[in-house]
Amino acid sequence: MPDRIDDLPLALYSSAQVRELDARLIAAGTPGFELMQRAAHAAWRALRRRWPSAGEITVLAGRGNNAGDGYLIAALALRAGWRASVLAVGDSSALQGDAALARDEAQAAGVAIQIWSEDADLRGVVVDALLGTGLAGAVREPYAHAIRCINASCLPVLAVDIPSGLSADSGAVLGVAVRADLTVTFIGLKLGLFTGDAPELVGELAFDGLQADLGLVAAHPVAARRLAVEGMALPGPRPATAHKGRYGRLLVVGGDLGTGGAALLSAESALRSGAGMVSLATRGEHVAAALARMPEVMSIGVASANQLRGLAAASSVLVVGPGLGQNAWGRSLMSAVVAHDVPQVWDADALNLLAAGRVALPAGCIITPHPGEAARLLGVDTASVQADRPAAARALAHRYNATVVLKGAGSLVASADGRLALCDRGHPAMAGAGLGDVLAGVIGALLAQGMAAFDAACLAVWLHASAGQQLGAQGRGLAASDLIPTIRQLLEECSPCRS
């Protein structure tokens, strides 16, 4: 079985859920100031591991509990023989409760506390303790200016709990956000640390549960779960009597003139991911190339919906849209597709035709939009989708009564019943054409082998991103077809064909 990429928890929380969890811990007998002290110690340990010889820190502190963590970190650094100073952004005398106690402890330890100004000297490791998870609107001054100064300093940056200015719920930048090298987060992982703009801003992520009662944490509601092998459904081993008819008849529909390669990629990835029989309905001009590339796939040239109907009726799963186009040929084939009550995966131009109102999505389908396609399906702009990717994924699942794979950094899988999963694997080398076509084929193959829609989508997204991460280590130039053998290998490692 592939190794876990990290030892972080799988549960992801909204900012409100983390605040509730924090309140429950306090109500259960752990004082808030003790939790703050534990957080400071955790951050200080992580800072020393990452920069053991830095010898100096500059803490930028705001006016909430996040600032309290920062004051205590400064006190710990000073006691360890490091130089430590705090630059207070806003009036530190306005601090209340536990944050005020933390400021007083830092002062008693001898930490120099000064009012921040744009001319302030940042030195050593910069500790971002400005704004926490409660930030909802755009960052206001003087915090915005302080954040810009941190980013311009070129110094190493540790963010306490979350980079200031990053939404804990959506991963969107709220005007301006700190770019951290290391983020140390507490109690529960925030959903916004893994999607949207977060991968560019969080840096290395460390987690500390602050010795919270595991039973209390496990009973608390979550916003989403990270995808990992041990948390996903997998196809079972195959019996010695296995035959091709038990593992589905999958039909890929697509490949208009000029875009035949997209349908070929989907068919090949479906074949290599274990579908029993794979057929391809495409332009007649592409059949020779398809047979030369994949003689195992039954490739048929179709010119109209009438020719497709019989093929679709004989299939147990349809993968529709790769290279389909939006012209008369593609629209005609879609009219045949929607009449069949079998599991379907809609991708690419099938989604564009759906957004244009030219077809209706059968119930129980899986749709795989990138942010631009998601925006068209929701009738908004792409920026609105990216501003709150979890909300967009949920909205699509509800609107279309479908399982949704919202692709991009921190891909999300949402079901119509409210479940949400996030994949934090992948690599920038995956930014290329055809990778979505490969993913659609993998999803279809897992459906053909009997997996439920949400489970198939989750496993396919994880396999696809994990393969990309593994191959992306070789650098630029990753071709979509490169992923297919690695996906097959990963699937076998996760779920061996023979028990």
XYZ file of C-alpha atoms in Angstrom:
499
model
C 0.000 0.000 0.000
C 1.381 3.484 -0.829
C 2.749 5.423 2.116
C 0.757 8.316 3.508
C 2.083 11.640 2.287
C 2.023 13.022 5.835
C 0.828 12.329 9.356
C -1.830 15.035 9.406
C -5.401 14.152 10.444
C -7.959 13.440 7.743
C -10.785 15.512 9.257
C -11.177 19.087 8.002
C -13.207 21.756 9.787
C -14.769 25.102 9.068
C -13.656 28.066 11.170
C -16.949 27.955 13.088
C -16.502 24.251 13.819
C -12.984 24.841 15.173
C -14.258 27.642 17.408
C -16.968 25.295 18.684
C -14.394 22.599 19.317
C -12.210 25.063 21.174
C -15.185 26.079 23.329
C -16.004 22.432 24.086
C -12.431 21.778 25.197
C -12.625 24.741 27.550
C -16.025 23.634 28.857
C -14.609 20.150 29.431
C -12.019 21.565 31.797
C -9.041 22.881 29.841
C -8.629 26.631 30.490
C -8.349 28.811 27.403
C -5.012 30.242 28.525
C -3.609 26.740 28.893
C -4.646 25.959 25.312
C -2.928 29.183 24.233
C 0.242 28.158 26.053
C 0.175 24.743 24.407
C -0.236 26.398 21.008
C 2.729 28.687 21.649
C 4.917 25.781 22.713
C 3.908 23.806 19.601
C 4.696 26.729 17.315
C 8.005 27.391 19.061
C 9.058 23.737 18.709
C 8.212 23.799 15.001
C 10.078 27.072 14.518
C 13.231 25.706 16.151
C 13.076 22.523 14.073
C 12.805 24.508 10.845
C 15.294 27.291 11.684
C 17.448 25.956 14.543
C 20.210 28.553 14.221
C 18.137 31.656 13.435
C 18.639 33.097 16.909
C 16.091 35.894 16.500
C 12.384 36.337 15.869
C 10.120 39.294 15.176
C 6.481 38.733 16.084
C 3.785 40.810 14.409
C 0.787 40.652 16.705
C -2.788 41.720 16.123
C -5.570 42.087 18.681
C -7.110 38.623 19.084
C -6.160 35.239 20.486
C -3.845 34.747 17.523
C -1.843 37.670 18.920
C -1.777 35.978 22.323
C -0.050 32.985 20.767
C 2.511 35.345 19.271
C 3.292 37.068 22.575
C 3.865 33.729 24.259
C 6.104 32.536 21.414
C 8.222 35.669 21.896
C 8.528 34.936 25.625
C 9.605 31.356 24.926
C 12.220 32.523 22.428
C 13.654 35.075 24.851
C 13.890 32.503 27.620
C 15.746 30.187 25.227
C 18.379 32.843 24.671
C 17.118 34.151 21.338
C 16.498 37.795 20.572
C 12.767 38.406 20.445
C 10.597 41.452 19.839
C 6.922 42.081 19.219
C 5.538 44.666 16.835
C 1.944 45.366 17.840
C -0.289 46.194 14.906
C -3.064 48.176 16.526
C -3.354 49.119 20.163
C -2.011 46.293 22.332
C -3.746 47.842 25.360
C -7.066 46.840 23.740
C -6.287 43.149 24.161
C -8.695 41.275 26.405
C -8.953 37.942 28.182
C -6.340 35.319 27.472
C -4.606 37.471 24.844
C -4.074 40.208 27.447
C -2.649 37.637 29.869
C -0.240 36.512 27.157
C 0.886 40.088 26.484
C 1.493 40.605 30.198
C 3.543 37.407 30.404
C 5.696 38.533 27.472
C 6.268 41.904 29.107
C 7.190 40.236 32.394
C 9.690 38.047 30.538
C 11.386 41.148 29.148
C 10.127 41.023 25.563
C 10.384 44.395 23.827
C 6.932 45.416 22.584
C 6.683 48.291 20.124
C 3.947 49.775 17.986
C 4.314 48.621 14.390
C 5.003 51.161 11.666
C 5.888 50.715 8.019
C 9.485 51.636 8.908
C 9.739 48.925 11.560
C 12.752 46.653 11.283
C 11.900 42.993 10.734
C 14.653 40.614 11.765
C 15.268 36.883 12.025
C 12.229 34.677 11.593
C 9.016 36.663 11.227
C 6.121 35.231 13.219
C 2.736 36.113 11.742
C 0.304 36.400 14.665
C -1.860 39.097 13.118
C -5.223 37.636 12.111
C -6.719 34.264 12.922
C -9.438 32.029 11.543
C -12.272 34.429 12.347
C -11.458 36.788 9.475
C -14.465 37.083 7.168
C -14.128 40.220 5.048
C -11.220 41.860 3.292
C -8.160 42.664 5.409
C -8.258 46.255 6.605
C -5.496 48.713 7.330
C -3.092 48.747 9.047
C -3.061 44.953 8.823
C -2.978 44.952 5.028
C 0.116 47.145 5.013
C 1.788 44.994 7.664
C 1.121 41.881 5.585
C 2.644 43.507 2.512
C 5.729 44.403 4.564
C 6.079 40.799 5.747
C 5.888 39.523 2.183
C 8.397 42.112 0.987
C 10.910 41.346 3.741
C 12.284 38.175 2.100
C 12.694 36.763 5.619
C 11.509 33.304 6.675
C 7.921 33.405 7.939
C 6.037 31.235 10.399
C 2.258 31.687 10.388
C 0.410 30.940 13.623
C -2.687 28.794 12.921
C -3.261 30.244 9.432
C -1.513 32.809 7.218
C -3.153 36.147 7.958
C -5.559 37.131 5.209
C -6.305 33.569 4.074
C -9.897 32.412 4.535
C -10.029 29.409 6.857
C -13.200 28.207 5.097
C -12.512 28.708 1.395
C -8.750 29.138 1.000
C -9.335 32.453 -0.777
C -7.140 35.497 -0.239
C -9.188 38.161 1.495
C -7.557 41.119 -0.211
C -3.975 40.352 0.800
C -2.426 37.426 2.668
C 0.856 36.416 4.245
C 3.035 34.055 2.247
C 4.400 31.679 4.887
C 7.225 29.171 4.778
C 5.750 27.232 7.689
C 2.230 27.252 9.122
C 1.519 25.639 12.479
C -2.181 25.020 13.013
C -4.011 23.769 16.085
C -6.913 21.644 17.391
C -8.404 20.875 13.955
C -7.235 21.259 10.367
C -9.028 24.073 8.581
C -10.524 23.333 5.167
C -9.134 26.601 3.803
C -5.547 25.448 4.404
C -5.825 22.997 1.500
C -7.725 24.541 -1.409
C -8.066 27.800 -3.346
C -4.976 29.985 -2.931
C -3.734 28.076 0.117
C -1.134 25.868 -1.609
C 0.786 29.038 -2.567
C 0.634 30.580 0.890
C 0.724 27.932 3.611
C 4.188 26.521 2.961
C 5.017 23.500 5.082
C 2.055 22.621 7.292
C 2.443 21.319 10.848
C -0.400 20.341 13.152
C -0.746 20.057 16.904
C -3.935 18.851 18.559
C -3.026 20.615 21.827
C -3.591 17.382 23.769
C -7.313 17.587 23.104
C -9.513 14.694 24.201
C -9.592 12.424 21.147
C -13.099 11.190 21.889
C -14.428 14.731 22.049
C -12.697 15.610 18.766
C -13.897 12.444 17.010
C -17.514 13.181 17.962
C -17.410 16.703 16.542
C -18.930 17.434 13.095
C -16.501 17.990 10.222
C -16.703 20.061 7.043
C -14.816 17.606 4.841
C -12.249 14.826 4.846
C -8.896 14.580 3.172
C -8.511 11.686 0.787
C -6.133 8.931 1.899
C -6.021 5.210 1.223
C -7.069 4.218 4.723
C -10.150 6.436 4.552
C -11.500 5.398 1.152
C -13.583 2.572 -0.256
C -11.601 0.316 -2.591
C -12.586 -2.310 -5.160
C -12.211 -5.788 -3.739
C -9.956 -8.567 -4.999
C -11.138 -10.620 -7.952
C -12.039 -14.288 -7.566
C -10.260 -16.978 -9.552
C -13.420 -17.284 -11.674
C -13.401 -13.615 -12.713
C -14.402 -12.776 -16.287
C -14.727 -9.574 -18.283
C -18.500 -9.475 -18.035
C -18.341 -8.927 -14.279
C -16.447 -5.651 -14.538
C -18.632 -3.570 -16.752
C -19.167 -2.521 -20.326
C -17.861 1.021 -20.502
C -18.499 3.300 -23.464
C -16.570 6.525 -24.060
C -18.436 9.025 -26.220
C -16.403 11.853 -27.737
C -13.650 12.874 -30.077
C -14.901 15.300 -32.703
C -12.640 16.280 -35.558
C -9.444 17.796 -34.188
C -9.979 16.549 -30.636
C -9.922 12.802 -31.061
C -7.019 12.404 -28.653
C -9.159 13.369 -25.667
C -11.511 10.427 -26.167
C -8.572 8.067 -26.749
C -7.024 9.114 -23.431
C -10.273 8.426 -21.581
C -10.672 5.034 -23.215
C -7.085 4.021 -22.497
C -7.235 5.107 -18.843
C -10.537 3.218 -18.395
C -8.999 0.097 -19.908
C -5.891 0.289 -17.703
C -7.973 0.981 -14.572
C -9.784 -2.323 -14.776
C -13.012 -1.916 -16.738
C -14.054 -5.283 -18.161
C -14.823 -4.134 -21.709
C -14.198 -0.683 -23.143
C -15.745 0.732 -26.303
C -15.202 4.076 -27.975
C -17.834 5.903 -30.010
C -16.051 8.592 -31.990
C -15.710 10.143 -35.417
C -15.093 7.571 -38.104
C -11.912 9.405 -39.046
C -10.387 8.448 -35.675
C -11.084 4.729 -35.708
C -7.867 3.706 -37.459
C -5.743 5.663 -34.975
C -7.703 4.227 -32.064
C -7.240 0.646 -33.286
C -3.545 1.199 -33.819
C -3.117 2.646 -30.332
C -5.519 0.375 -28.428
C -6.597 -2.787 -30.252
C -8.246 -3.935 -27.004
C -10.806 -1.127 -27.227
C -13.763 -1.636 -29.531
C -13.640 1.593 -31.534
C -16.664 2.458 -33.634
C -17.229 5.410 -35.907
C -20.602 7.040 -35.335
C -22.167 9.868 -37.297
C -25.493 10.317 -35.540
C -27.529 9.663 -32.418
C -29.262 6.718 -34.098
C -25.961 4.906 -34.510
C -25.035 5.582 -30.873
C -28.257 4.385 -29.270
C -27.569 0.676 -29.644
C -24.018 1.041 -28.300
C -25.219 3.033 -25.325
C -28.010 0.583 -24.551
C -25.490 -2.271 -24.358
C -23.251 -0.368 -21.938
C -23.282 -0.330 -18.134
C -21.312 2.940 -17.780
C -20.922 5.948 -20.071
C -18.060 8.455 -20.087
C -19.282 11.403 -22.099
C -17.671 14.591 -23.311
C -13.893 14.247 -23.873
C -13.232 16.024 -27.166
C -16.965 15.954 -27.943
C -17.231 19.532 -29.180
C -20.363 21.634 -29.178
C -21.248 21.406 -32.841
C -24.056 19.423 -34.467
C -22.264 16.068 -34.164
C -21.661 16.400 -30.434
C -25.151 17.735 -29.755
C -26.673 14.828 -31.671
C -24.759 12.242 -29.643
C -25.790 13.897 -26.390
C -29.448 13.448 -27.305
C -28.851 9.683 -27.345
C -26.809 9.652 -24.142
C -29.418 11.268 -21.895
C -31.978 8.551 -22.627
C -30.010 5.846 -20.794
C -30.430 5.195 -17.091
C -26.907 3.931 -16.320
C -24.059 5.516 -14.338
C -22.490 8.296 -16.379
C -19.444 10.539 -16.127
C -19.839 13.895 -17.862
C -16.737 15.899 -18.665
C -15.552 18.753 -20.889
C -18.006 19.684 -23.659
C -20.796 17.573 -22.179
C -20.682 20.076 -19.298
C -20.620 23.043 -21.660
C -23.720 21.733 -23.448
C -25.351 21.184 -20.063
C -24.523 24.744 -19.011
C -25.983 26.063 -22.265
C -29.275 24.308 -21.544
C -29.056 22.028 -24.556
C -29.310 18.797 -22.529
C -30.500 17.670 -19.104
C -28.306 15.670 -16.767
C -29.673 12.239 -15.801
C -29.931 11.665 -12.050
C -26.988 10.137 -10.245
C -24.274 11.196 -12.658
C -20.735 12.311 -11.899
C -19.656 15.647 -13.366
C -16.025 16.753 -13.479
C -15.802 20.510 -14.115
C -12.725 22.674 -13.928
C -13.390 26.121 -12.404
C -14.380 27.702 -15.721
C -16.888 24.963 -16.482
C -18.184 25.120 -12.917
C -18.762 28.850 -13.333
C -20.801 28.300 -16.475
C -22.847 25.586 -14.783
C -23.625 27.907 -11.866
C -24.140 31.039 -13.956
C -21.334 32.969 -12.231
C -17.807 33.976 -13.139
C -14.709 31.873 -12.526
C -13.455 34.226 -9.832
C -16.625 33.573 -7.823
C -16.042 29.824 -7.985
C -12.422 30.188 -6.915
C -13.394 32.570 -4.099
C -15.223 29.698 -2.365
C -14.508 26.365 -3.997
C -16.191 24.244 -1.290
C -19.405 26.242 -1.608
C -19.291 25.972 -5.406
C -18.812 22.198 -5.291
C -21.712 21.802 -2.874
C -23.924 24.095 -4.941
C -23.251 22.072 -8.103
C -24.008 18.787 -6.335
C -27.301 20.197 -5.059
C -28.340 21.862 -8.302
C -27.671 18.866 -10.540
C -28.314 16.068 -8.011
C -24.906 14.734 -8.933
C -21.528 13.786 -7.561
C -19.174 16.653 -8.410
C -15.424 16.644 -8.921
C -14.316 20.275 -8.872
C -10.835 20.091 -10.314
C -7.891 22.339 -9.493
C -5.447 22.773 -6.628
C -7.129 21.049 -3.710
C -9.619 19.147 -5.876
C -12.977 18.618 -4.184
C -15.498 15.803 -4.425
C -19.028 16.715 -3.339
C -22.106 14.511 -3.195
C -25.743 15.494 -3.369
C -26.213 14.177 0.187
C -23.737 16.724 1.556
C -20.482 14.791 1.813
C -17.311 16.639 0.842
C -13.808 15.256 0.307
C -10.600 17.070 -0.561
C -7.480 15.832 -2.328
C -4.303 17.643 -1.362
C -1.996 15.635 -3.610
C -0.801 16.676 -7.037
C 1.996 18.638 -8.654
C 2.315 21.830 -10.747
C 3.639 19.681 -13.610
C 0.046 18.471 -14.012
C -0.919 21.816 -15.550
C -1.346 20.477 -19.070
C -3.909 19.277 -21.581
C -5.586 15.899 -21.393
C -5.228 15.127 -17.700
C -8.949 15.640 -17.131
C -9.701 13.142 -19.907
C -7.566 10.554 -18.111
C -9.392 11.249 -14.834
C -12.821 10.803 -16.461
C -11.766 7.394 -17.743
C -10.518 6.271 -14.343
C -13.792 7.312 -12.681
C -15.753 5.432 -15.321
C -13.653 2.280 -14.851
C -14.241 2.276 -11.093
C -17.984 2.726 -11.646
C -17.897 -0.188 -14.089
C -16.332 -2.354 -11.372
C -19.278 -1.689 -9.087
C -18.154 1.208 -6.916
C -20.685 3.809 -5.767
C -20.445 7.210 -7.435
C -18.943 9.164 -4.526
C -16.492 6.372 -3.683
C -15.418 5.996 -7.316
C -14.878 9.727 -7.694
C -12.833 9.943 -4.488
C -10.573 7.031 -5.345
C -10.082 8.178 -8.942
C -9.170 11.708 -7.883
C -6.690 10.354 -5.336
C -5.095 7.937 -7.836
C -4.854 10.628 -10.513
C -3.323 13.239 -8.202
C -0.967 10.747 -6.560
C 0.300 9.600 -9.953
C 0.817 13.227 -10.962
C 2.683 13.959 -7.759
C 4.949 10.968 -8.238
C 5.715 11.736 -11.885
C 5.802 15.500 -11.394
C 8.992 15.105 -9.380
C 10.708 14.628 -12.750
C 9.764 18.195 -13.713
C 7.988 19.870 -16.600
C 6.728 18.112 -19.683
C 4.358 15.655 -17.990
C 2.021 14.235 -20.651
C -1.447 13.043 -19.744
C -0.743 9.534 -21.029
C 2.270 9.315 -18.690
C -0.135 9.026 -15.765
C -1.943 5.903 -16.962
C 0.674 3.223 -16.105
C 1.320 4.843 -12.723
C -2.397 4.983 -11.930
C -2.615 1.272 -12.710
C 0.338 0.553 -10.426
C -1.080 2.642 -7.568
C -4.472 0.973 -7.857
C -2.850 -2.438 -7.584
C -0.805 -1.348 -4.566
C -3.947 -0.049 -2.846
C -6.234 -2.897 -3.833
C -4.489 -6.006 -5.180
C -6.313 -7.891 -7.922
C -5.580 -11.174 -6.120
C -6.133 -11.469 -2.374
